[in-house]
mmCIF file of C-alpha atoms and ligand atoms in Angstrom:
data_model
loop_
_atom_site.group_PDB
_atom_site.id
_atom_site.type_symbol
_atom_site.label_atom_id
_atom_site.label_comp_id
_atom_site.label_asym_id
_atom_site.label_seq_id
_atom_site.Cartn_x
_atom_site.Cartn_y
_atom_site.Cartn_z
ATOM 1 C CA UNK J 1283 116.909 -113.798 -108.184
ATOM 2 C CA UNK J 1284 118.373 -115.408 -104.917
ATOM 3 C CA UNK J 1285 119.185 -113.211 -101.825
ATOM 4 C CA UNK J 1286 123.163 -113.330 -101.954
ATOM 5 C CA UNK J 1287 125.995 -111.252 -100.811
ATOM 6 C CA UNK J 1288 128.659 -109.279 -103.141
ATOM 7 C CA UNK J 1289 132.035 -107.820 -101.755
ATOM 8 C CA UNK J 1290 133.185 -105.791 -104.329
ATOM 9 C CA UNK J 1291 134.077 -103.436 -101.507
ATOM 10 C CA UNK J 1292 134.949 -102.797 -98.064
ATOM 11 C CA UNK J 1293 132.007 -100.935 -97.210
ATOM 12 C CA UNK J 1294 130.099 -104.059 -98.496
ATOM 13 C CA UNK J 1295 130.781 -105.782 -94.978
ATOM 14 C CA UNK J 1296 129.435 -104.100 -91.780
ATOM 15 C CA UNK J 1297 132.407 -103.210 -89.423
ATOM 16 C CA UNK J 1298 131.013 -105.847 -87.044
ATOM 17 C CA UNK J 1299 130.867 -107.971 -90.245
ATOM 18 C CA UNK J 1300 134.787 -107.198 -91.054
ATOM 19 C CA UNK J 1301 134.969 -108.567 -87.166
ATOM 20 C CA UNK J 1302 133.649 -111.449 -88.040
ATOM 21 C CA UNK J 1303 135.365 -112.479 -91.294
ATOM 22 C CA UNK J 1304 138.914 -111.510 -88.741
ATOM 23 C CA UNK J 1305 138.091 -113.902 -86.292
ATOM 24 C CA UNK J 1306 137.383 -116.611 -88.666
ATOM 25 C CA UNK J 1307 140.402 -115.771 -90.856
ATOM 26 C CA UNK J 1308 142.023 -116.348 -87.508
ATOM 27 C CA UNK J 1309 140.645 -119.494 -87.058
ATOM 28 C CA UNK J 1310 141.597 -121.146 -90.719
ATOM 29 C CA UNK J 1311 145.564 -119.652 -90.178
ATOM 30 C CA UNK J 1312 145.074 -122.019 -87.053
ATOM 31 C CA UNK J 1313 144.577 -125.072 -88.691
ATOM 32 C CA UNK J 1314 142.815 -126.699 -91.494
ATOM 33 C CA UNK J 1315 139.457 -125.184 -92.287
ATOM 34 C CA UNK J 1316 136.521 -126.819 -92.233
ATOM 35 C CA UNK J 1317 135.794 -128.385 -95.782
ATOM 36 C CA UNK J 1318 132.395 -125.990 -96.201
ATOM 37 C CA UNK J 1319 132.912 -125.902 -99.834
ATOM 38 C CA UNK J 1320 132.388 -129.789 -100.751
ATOM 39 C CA UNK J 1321 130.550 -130.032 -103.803
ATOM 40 C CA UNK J 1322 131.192 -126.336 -104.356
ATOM 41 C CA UNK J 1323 133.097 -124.581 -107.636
ATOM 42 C CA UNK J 1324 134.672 -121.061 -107.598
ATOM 43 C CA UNK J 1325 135.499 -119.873 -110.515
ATOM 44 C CA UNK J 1326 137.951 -117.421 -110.705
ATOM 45 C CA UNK J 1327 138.555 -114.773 -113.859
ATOM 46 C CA UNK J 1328 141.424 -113.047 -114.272
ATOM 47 C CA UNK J 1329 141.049 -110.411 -117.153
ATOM 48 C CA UNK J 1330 145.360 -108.872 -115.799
ATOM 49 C CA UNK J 1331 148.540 -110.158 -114.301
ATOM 50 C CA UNK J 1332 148.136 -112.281 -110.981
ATOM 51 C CA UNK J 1333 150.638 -114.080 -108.553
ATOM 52 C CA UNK J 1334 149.335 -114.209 -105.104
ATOM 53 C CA UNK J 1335 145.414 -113.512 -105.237
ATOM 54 C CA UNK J 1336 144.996 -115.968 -108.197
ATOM 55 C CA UNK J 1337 146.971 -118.562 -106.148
ATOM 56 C CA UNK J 1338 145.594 -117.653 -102.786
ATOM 57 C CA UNK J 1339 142.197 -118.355 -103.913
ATOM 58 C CA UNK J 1340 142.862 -121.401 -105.596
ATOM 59 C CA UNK J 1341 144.373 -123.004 -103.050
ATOM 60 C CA UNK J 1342 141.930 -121.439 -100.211
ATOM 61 C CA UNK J 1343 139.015 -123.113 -102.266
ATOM 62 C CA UNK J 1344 140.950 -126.392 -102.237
ATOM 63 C CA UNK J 1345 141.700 -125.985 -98.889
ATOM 64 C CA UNK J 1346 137.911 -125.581 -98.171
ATOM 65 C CA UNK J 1347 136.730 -128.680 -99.913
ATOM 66 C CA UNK J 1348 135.759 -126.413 -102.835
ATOM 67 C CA UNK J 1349 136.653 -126.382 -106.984
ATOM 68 C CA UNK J 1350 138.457 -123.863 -108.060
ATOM 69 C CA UNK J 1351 138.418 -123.046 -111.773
ATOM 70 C CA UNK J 1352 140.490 -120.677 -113.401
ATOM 71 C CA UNK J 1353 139.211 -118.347 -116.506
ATOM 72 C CA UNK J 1354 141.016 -116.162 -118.600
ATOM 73 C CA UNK J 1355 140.159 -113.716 -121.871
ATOM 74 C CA UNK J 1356 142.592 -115.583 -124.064
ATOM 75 C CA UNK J 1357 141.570 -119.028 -122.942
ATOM 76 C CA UNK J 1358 137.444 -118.623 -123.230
ATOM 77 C CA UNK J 1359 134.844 -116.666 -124.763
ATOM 78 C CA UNK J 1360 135.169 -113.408 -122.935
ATOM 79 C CA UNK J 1361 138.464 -112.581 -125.146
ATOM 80 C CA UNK J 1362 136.012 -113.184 -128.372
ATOM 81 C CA UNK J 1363 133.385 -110.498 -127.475
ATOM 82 C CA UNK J 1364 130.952 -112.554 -125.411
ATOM 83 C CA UNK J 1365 128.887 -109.927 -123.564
ATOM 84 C CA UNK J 1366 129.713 -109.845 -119.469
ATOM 85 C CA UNK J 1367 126.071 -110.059 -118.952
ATOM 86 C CA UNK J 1368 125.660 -113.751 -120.916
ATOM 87 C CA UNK J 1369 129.221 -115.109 -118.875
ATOM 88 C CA UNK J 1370 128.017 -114.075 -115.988
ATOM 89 C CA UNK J 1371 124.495 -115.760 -116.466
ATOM 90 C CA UNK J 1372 126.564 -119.229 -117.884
ATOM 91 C CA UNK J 1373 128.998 -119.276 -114.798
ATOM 92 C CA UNK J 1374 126.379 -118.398 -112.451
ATOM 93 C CA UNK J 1375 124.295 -121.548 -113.626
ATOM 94 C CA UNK J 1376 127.524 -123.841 -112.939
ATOM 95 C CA UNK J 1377 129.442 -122.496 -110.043
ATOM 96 C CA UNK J 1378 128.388 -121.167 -106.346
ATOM 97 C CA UNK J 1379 130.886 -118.236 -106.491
ATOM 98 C CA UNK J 1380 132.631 -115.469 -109.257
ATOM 99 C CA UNK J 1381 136.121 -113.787 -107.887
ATOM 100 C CA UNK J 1382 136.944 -111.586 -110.491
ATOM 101 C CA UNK J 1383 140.483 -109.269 -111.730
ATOM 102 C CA UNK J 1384 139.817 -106.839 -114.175
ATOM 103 C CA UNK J 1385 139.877 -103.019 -115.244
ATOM 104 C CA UNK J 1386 136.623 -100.776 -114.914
ATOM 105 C CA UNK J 1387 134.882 -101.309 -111.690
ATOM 106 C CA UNK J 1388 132.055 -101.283 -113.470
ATOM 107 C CA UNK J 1389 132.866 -104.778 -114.978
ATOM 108 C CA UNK J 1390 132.305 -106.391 -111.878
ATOM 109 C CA UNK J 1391 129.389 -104.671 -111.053
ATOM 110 C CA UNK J 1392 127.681 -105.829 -113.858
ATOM 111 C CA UNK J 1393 129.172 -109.165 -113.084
ATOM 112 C CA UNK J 1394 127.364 -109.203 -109.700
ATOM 113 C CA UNK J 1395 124.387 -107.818 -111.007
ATOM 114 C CA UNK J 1396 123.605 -110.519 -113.787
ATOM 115 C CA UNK J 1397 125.448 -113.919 -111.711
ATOM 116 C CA UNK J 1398 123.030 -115.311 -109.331
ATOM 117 C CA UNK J 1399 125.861 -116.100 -106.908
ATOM 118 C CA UNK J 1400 128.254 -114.011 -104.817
ATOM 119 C CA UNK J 1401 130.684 -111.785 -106.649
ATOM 120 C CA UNK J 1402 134.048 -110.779 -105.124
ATOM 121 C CA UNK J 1403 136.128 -108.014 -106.619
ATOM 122 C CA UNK J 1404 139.874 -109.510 -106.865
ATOM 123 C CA UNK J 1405 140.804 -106.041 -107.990
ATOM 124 C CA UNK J 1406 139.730 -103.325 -110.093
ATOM 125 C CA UNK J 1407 141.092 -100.292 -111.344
ATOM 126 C CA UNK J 1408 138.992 -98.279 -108.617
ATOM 127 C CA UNK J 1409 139.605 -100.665 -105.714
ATOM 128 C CA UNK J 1410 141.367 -104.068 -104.218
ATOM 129 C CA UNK J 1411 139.586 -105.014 -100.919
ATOM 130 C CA UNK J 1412 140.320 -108.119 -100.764
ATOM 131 C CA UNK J 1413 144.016 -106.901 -100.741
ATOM 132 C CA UNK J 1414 143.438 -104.639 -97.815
ATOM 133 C CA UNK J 1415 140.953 -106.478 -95.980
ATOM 134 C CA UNK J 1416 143.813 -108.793 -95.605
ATOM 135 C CA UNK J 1417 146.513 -105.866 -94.340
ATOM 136 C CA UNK J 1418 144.181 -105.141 -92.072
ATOM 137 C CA UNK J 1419 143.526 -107.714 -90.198
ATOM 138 C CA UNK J 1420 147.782 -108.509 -90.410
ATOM 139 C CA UNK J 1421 147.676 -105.222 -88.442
ATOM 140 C CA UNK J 1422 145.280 -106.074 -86.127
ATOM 141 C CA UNK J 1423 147.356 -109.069 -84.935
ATOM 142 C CA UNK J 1424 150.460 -106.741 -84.144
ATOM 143 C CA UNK J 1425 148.379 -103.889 -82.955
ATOM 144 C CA UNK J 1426 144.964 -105.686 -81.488
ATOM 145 C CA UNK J 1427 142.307 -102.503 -82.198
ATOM 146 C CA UNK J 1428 143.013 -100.191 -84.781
ATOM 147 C CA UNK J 1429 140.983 -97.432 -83.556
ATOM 148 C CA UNK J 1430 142.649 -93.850 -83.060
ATOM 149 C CA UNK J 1431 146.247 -95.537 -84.247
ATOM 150 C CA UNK J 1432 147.691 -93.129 -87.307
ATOM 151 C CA UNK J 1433 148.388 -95.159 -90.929
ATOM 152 C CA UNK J 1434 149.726 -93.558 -93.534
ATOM 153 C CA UNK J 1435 149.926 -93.925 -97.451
ATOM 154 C CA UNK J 1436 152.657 -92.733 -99.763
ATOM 155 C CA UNK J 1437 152.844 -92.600 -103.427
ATOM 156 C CA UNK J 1438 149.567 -92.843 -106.006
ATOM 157 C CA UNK J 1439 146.347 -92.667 -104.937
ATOM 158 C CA UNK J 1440 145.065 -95.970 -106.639
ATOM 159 C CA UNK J 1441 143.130 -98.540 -106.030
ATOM 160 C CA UNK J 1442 144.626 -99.617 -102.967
ATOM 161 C CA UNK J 1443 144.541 -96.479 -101.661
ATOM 162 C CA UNK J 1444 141.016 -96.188 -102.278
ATOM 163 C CA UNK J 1445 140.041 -99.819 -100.708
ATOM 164 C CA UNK J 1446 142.622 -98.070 -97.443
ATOM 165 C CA UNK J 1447 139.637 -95.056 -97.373
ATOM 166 C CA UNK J 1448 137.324 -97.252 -97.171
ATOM 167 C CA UNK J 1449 139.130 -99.382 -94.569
ATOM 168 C CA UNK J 1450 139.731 -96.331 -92.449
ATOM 169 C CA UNK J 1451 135.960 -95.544 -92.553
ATOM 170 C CA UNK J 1452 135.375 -99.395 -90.845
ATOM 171 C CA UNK J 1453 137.838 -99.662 -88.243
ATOM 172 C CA UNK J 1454 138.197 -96.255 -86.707
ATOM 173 C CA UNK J 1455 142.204 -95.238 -87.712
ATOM 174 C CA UNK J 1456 143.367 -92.367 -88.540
ATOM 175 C CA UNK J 1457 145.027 -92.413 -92.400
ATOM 176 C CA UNK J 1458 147.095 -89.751 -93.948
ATOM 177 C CA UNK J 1459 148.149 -89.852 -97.521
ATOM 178 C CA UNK J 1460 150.991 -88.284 -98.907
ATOM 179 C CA UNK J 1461 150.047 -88.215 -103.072
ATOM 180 C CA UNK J 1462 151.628 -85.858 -105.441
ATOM 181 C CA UNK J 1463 149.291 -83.557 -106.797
ATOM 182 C CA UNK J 1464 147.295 -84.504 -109.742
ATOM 183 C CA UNK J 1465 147.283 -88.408 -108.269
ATOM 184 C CA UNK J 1466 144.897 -87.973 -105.017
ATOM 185 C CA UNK J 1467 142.483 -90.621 -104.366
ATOM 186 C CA UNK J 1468 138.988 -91.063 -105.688
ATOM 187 C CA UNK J 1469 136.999 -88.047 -104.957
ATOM 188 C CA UNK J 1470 133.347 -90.279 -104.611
ATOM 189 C CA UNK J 1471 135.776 -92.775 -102.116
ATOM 190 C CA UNK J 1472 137.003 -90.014 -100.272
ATOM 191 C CA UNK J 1473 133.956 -88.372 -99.674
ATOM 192 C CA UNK J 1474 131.659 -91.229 -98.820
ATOM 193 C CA UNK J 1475 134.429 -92.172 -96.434
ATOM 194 C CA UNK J 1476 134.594 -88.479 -94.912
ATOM 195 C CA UNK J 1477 130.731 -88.737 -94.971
ATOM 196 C CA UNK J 1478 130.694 -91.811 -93.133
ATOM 197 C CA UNK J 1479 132.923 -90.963 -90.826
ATOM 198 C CA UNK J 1480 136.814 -91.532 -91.662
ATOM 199 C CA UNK J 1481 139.133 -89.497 -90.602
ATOM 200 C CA UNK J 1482 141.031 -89.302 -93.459
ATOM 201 C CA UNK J 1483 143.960 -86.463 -94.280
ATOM 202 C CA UNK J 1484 145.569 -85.806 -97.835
ATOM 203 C CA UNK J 1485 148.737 -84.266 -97.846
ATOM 204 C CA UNK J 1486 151.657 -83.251 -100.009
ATOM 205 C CA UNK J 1487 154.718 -84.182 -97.829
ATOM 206 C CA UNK J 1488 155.421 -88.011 -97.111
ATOM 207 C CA UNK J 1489 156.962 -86.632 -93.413
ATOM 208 C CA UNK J 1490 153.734 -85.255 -92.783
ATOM 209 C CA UNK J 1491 151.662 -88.723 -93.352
ATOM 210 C CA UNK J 1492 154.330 -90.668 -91.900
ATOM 211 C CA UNK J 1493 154.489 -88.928 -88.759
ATOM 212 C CA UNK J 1494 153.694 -91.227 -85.857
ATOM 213 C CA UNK J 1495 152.017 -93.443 -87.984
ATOM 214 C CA UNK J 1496 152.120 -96.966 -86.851
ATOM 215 C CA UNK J 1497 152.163 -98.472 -90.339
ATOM 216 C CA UNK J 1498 153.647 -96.929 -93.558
ATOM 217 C CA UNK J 1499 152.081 -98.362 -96.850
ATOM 218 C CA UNK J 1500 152.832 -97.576 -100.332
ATOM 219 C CA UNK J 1501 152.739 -99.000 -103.727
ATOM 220 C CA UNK J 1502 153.274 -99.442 -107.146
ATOM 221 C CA UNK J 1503 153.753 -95.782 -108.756
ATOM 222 C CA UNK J 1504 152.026 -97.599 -111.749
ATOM 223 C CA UNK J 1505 149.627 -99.566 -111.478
ATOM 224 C CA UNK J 1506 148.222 -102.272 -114.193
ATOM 225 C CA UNK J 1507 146.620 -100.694 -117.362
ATOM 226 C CA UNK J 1508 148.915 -97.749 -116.779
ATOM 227 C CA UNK J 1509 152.247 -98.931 -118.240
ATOM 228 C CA UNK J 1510 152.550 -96.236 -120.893
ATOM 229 C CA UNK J 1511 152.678 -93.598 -117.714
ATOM 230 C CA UNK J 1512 155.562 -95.488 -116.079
ATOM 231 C CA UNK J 1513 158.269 -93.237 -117.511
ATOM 232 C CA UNK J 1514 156.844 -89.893 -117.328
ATOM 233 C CA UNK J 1515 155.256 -90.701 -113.668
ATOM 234 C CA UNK J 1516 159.045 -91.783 -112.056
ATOM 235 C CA UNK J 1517 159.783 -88.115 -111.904
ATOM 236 C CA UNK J 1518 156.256 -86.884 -110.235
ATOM 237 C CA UNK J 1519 156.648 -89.412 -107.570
ATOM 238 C CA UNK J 1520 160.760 -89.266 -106.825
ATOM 239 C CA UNK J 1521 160.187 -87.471 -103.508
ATOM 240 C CA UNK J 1522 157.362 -90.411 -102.669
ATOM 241 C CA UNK J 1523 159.667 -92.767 -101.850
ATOM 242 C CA UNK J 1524 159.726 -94.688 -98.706
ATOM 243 C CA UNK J 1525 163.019 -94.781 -97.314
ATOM 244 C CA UNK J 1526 164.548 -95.772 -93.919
ATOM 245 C CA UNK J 1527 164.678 -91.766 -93.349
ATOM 246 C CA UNK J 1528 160.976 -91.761 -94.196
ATOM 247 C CA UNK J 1529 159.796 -94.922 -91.580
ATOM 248 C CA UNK J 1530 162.210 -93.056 -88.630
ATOM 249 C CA UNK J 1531 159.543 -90.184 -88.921
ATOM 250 C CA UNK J 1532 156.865 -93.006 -88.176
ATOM 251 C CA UNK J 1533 156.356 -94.118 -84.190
ATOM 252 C CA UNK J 1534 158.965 -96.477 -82.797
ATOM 253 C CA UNK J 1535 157.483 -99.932 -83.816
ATOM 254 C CA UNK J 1536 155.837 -98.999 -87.330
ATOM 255 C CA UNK J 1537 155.551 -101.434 -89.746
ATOM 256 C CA UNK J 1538 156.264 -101.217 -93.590
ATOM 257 C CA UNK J 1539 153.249 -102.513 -95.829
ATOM 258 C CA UNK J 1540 153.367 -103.558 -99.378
ATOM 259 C CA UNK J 1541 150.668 -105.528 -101.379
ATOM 260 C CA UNK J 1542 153.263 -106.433 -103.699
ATOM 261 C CA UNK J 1543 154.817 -106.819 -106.181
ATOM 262 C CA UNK J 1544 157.321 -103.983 -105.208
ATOM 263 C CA UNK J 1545 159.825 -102.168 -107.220
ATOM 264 C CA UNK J 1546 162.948 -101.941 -105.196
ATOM 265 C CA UNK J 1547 164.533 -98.730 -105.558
ATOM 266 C CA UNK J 1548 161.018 -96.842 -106.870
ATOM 267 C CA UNK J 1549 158.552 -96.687 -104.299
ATOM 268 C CA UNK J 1550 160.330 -98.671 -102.110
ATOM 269 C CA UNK J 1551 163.862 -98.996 -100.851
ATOM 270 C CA UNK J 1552 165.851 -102.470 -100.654
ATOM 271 C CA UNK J 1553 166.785 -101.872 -96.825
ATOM 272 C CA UNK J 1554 163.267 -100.886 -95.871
ATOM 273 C CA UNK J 1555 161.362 -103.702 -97.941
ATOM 274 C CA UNK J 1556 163.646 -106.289 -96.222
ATOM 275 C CA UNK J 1557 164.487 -104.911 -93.116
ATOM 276 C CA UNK J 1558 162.655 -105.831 -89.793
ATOM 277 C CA UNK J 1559 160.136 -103.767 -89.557
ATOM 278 C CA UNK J 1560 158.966 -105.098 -93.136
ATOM 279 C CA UNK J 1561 156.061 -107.167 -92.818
ATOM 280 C CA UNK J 1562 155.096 -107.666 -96.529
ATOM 281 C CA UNK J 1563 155.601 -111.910 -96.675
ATOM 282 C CA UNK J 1564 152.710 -112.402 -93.605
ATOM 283 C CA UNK J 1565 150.342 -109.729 -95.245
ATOM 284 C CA UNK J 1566 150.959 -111.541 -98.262
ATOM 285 C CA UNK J 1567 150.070 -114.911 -95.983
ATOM 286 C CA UNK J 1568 147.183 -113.562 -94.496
ATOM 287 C CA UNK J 1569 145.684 -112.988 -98.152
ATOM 288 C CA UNK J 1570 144.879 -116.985 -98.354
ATOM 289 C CA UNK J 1571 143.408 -116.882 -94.708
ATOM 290 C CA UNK J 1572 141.196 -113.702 -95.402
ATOM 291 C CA UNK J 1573 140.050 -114.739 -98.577
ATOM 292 C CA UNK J 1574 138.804 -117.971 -97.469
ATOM 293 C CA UNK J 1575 137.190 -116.393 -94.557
ATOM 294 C CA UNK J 1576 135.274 -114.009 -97.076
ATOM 295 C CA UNK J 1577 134.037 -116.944 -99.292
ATOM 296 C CA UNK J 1578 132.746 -118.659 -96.166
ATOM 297 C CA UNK J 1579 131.435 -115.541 -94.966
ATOM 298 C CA UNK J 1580 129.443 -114.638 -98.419
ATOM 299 C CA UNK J 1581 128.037 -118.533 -99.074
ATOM 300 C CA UNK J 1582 126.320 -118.864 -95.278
ATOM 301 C CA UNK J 1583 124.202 -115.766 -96.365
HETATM 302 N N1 LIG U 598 148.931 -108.002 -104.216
HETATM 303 C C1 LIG U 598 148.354 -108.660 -105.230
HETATM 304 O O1 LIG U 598 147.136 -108.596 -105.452
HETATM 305 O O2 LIG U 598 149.221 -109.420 -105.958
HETATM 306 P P1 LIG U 598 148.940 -110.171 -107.338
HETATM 307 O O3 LIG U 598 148.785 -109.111 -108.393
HETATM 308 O O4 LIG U 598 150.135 -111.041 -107.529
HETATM 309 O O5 LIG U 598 147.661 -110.951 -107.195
HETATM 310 N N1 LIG U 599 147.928 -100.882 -107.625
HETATM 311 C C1 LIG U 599 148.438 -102.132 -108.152
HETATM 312 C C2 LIG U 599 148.169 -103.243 -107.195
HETATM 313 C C3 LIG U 599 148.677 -104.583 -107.632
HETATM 314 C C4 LIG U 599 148.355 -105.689 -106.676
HETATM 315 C C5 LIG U 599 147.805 -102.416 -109.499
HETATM 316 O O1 LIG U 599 146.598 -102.200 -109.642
HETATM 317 O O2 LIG U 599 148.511 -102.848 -110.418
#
């Protein structure tokens, strides 16, 4: 096997590592980045639904010199039964890099532990770092250092509430969730976190999380894979909505943070999504600038 680097997580990068990848995400939103991936292919599987981290990495390989190559279930042998193990042994031998999408988290860590190359985790059930790796670092250009500042969650507990744990665990904030019961976090995240050090808060009152917070996420009440709960879980999270009431319990300049996409009028109001203090377009900007940095970061190990 060759020595390489996986980031199927946050806690995969050191926080000074997380640093790093910031200050080099900094530099390609600059200008043009260097073209470190000439000669180099990416391939990228998508196993559900994808706007912006499917095109983000595309064109943040392209940008980079790279080949990006796109691989779906229906359009190869994965959707026939080919065993994960043998795909990830074929794509290893071709391409320097795997991003993969897809359900069980446990899918891409068999990916990473049968390819050869670096593996990153483009979202799984259990967590999307890449995501909030990117929201992070979008916060720490309005705010500079995150430590001690107050973020809070609303809504379901998911995957990108898990990847926030982790986040919080890395770069010192404070994060309060607001989750109806029955839809809390990851227990293993949360306790790793907690173990590690984050100063992390569940609660049952959206007030409560938002209070003072300088950033107000939420998200998708359900998630991908979870369709057939869309119906029942409106009424559970009804009260989880962030409204303009909600942010004016956050501090004075809070921001309003999406991954998108975003159902207007569920977890998210019109006004809020598109008022000022919305800034949901440049996190989803920063995703292409992040991203890049990561795959630059993981193929100089
Ligand atoms: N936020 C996010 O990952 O969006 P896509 O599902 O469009 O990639
Ligand atoms: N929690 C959402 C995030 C989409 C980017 C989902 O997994 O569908």
């Amino acid at each position: 096997m060759m020595e390489h680097r996986d980031f199927l997580s946050i806690t995969d990068l050191s926080p000074e590592e997380i640093q790093q990848v910031f200050s080099s995400a900094q530099e390609h939103k600059r200008a043009l980045p260097q073209q470190c991936l000439l000669g180099k292919s990416v391939v990228l599987i998508f196993e559900k639904a994808s706007t912006r981290t499917r095109i983000s990495f595309e064109v943040g390989v392209a940008r980079m010199g790279g080949h990006p190559i796109v691989l779906t279930p229906q359009g190869s042998q994965m959707g026939r039964g080919e065993p994960l193990r043998d795909t990830a042994r074929i794509l290893a031998g071709y391409c320097d890099c795997i991003v993969m999408r897809t359900f069980g988290h446990d899918r891409v860590e068999e990916m990473a532990h049968f390819a050869d190359v670096p593996v990153i985790n483009a979202l799984t059930d259990l967590l999307h770092p890449c995501q909030v790796l990117a929201d992070c670092f979008t916060l720490t250009q309005r705010f500079e250092d995150l430590a001690g500042r107050k973020v809070a969650w609303i809504g379901d507990g998911n995957n990108m509430a898990n990847s926030w744990i982790n986040a919080a665990a890395a770069l010192g904030f404070e994060l309060a969730l607001a989750c109806p019961k029955g839809y809390d976090p990851d227990e293993a995240v949360l306790s790793a976190a907690v173990e590690r050090g984050a100063k992390v808060r569940i609660v049952r009152d959206p007030a409560e999380a938002a209070s003072g917070a300088i950033a107000v996420n939420t998200d998708v009440w359900a998630s991908m894979g979870q369709e057939d709960e869309a119906g029942s879980r409106k009424g559970v999270f009804e009260a989880f909505q962030v409204t303009q009431a909600l942010m004016d319990r956050a501090a004075p300049d809070a921001v309003f943070m999406h991954c998108l996409p975003a159902h207007r009028g569920e977890e998210v109001t019109e006004d809020v999504l598109e008022g000022s203090g919305s800034i949901v377009w440049e996190q989803a900007q920063n995703r292409l600038y992040v991203q890049e940095a990561i795959v630059e970061f993981l193929l100089r190990q």
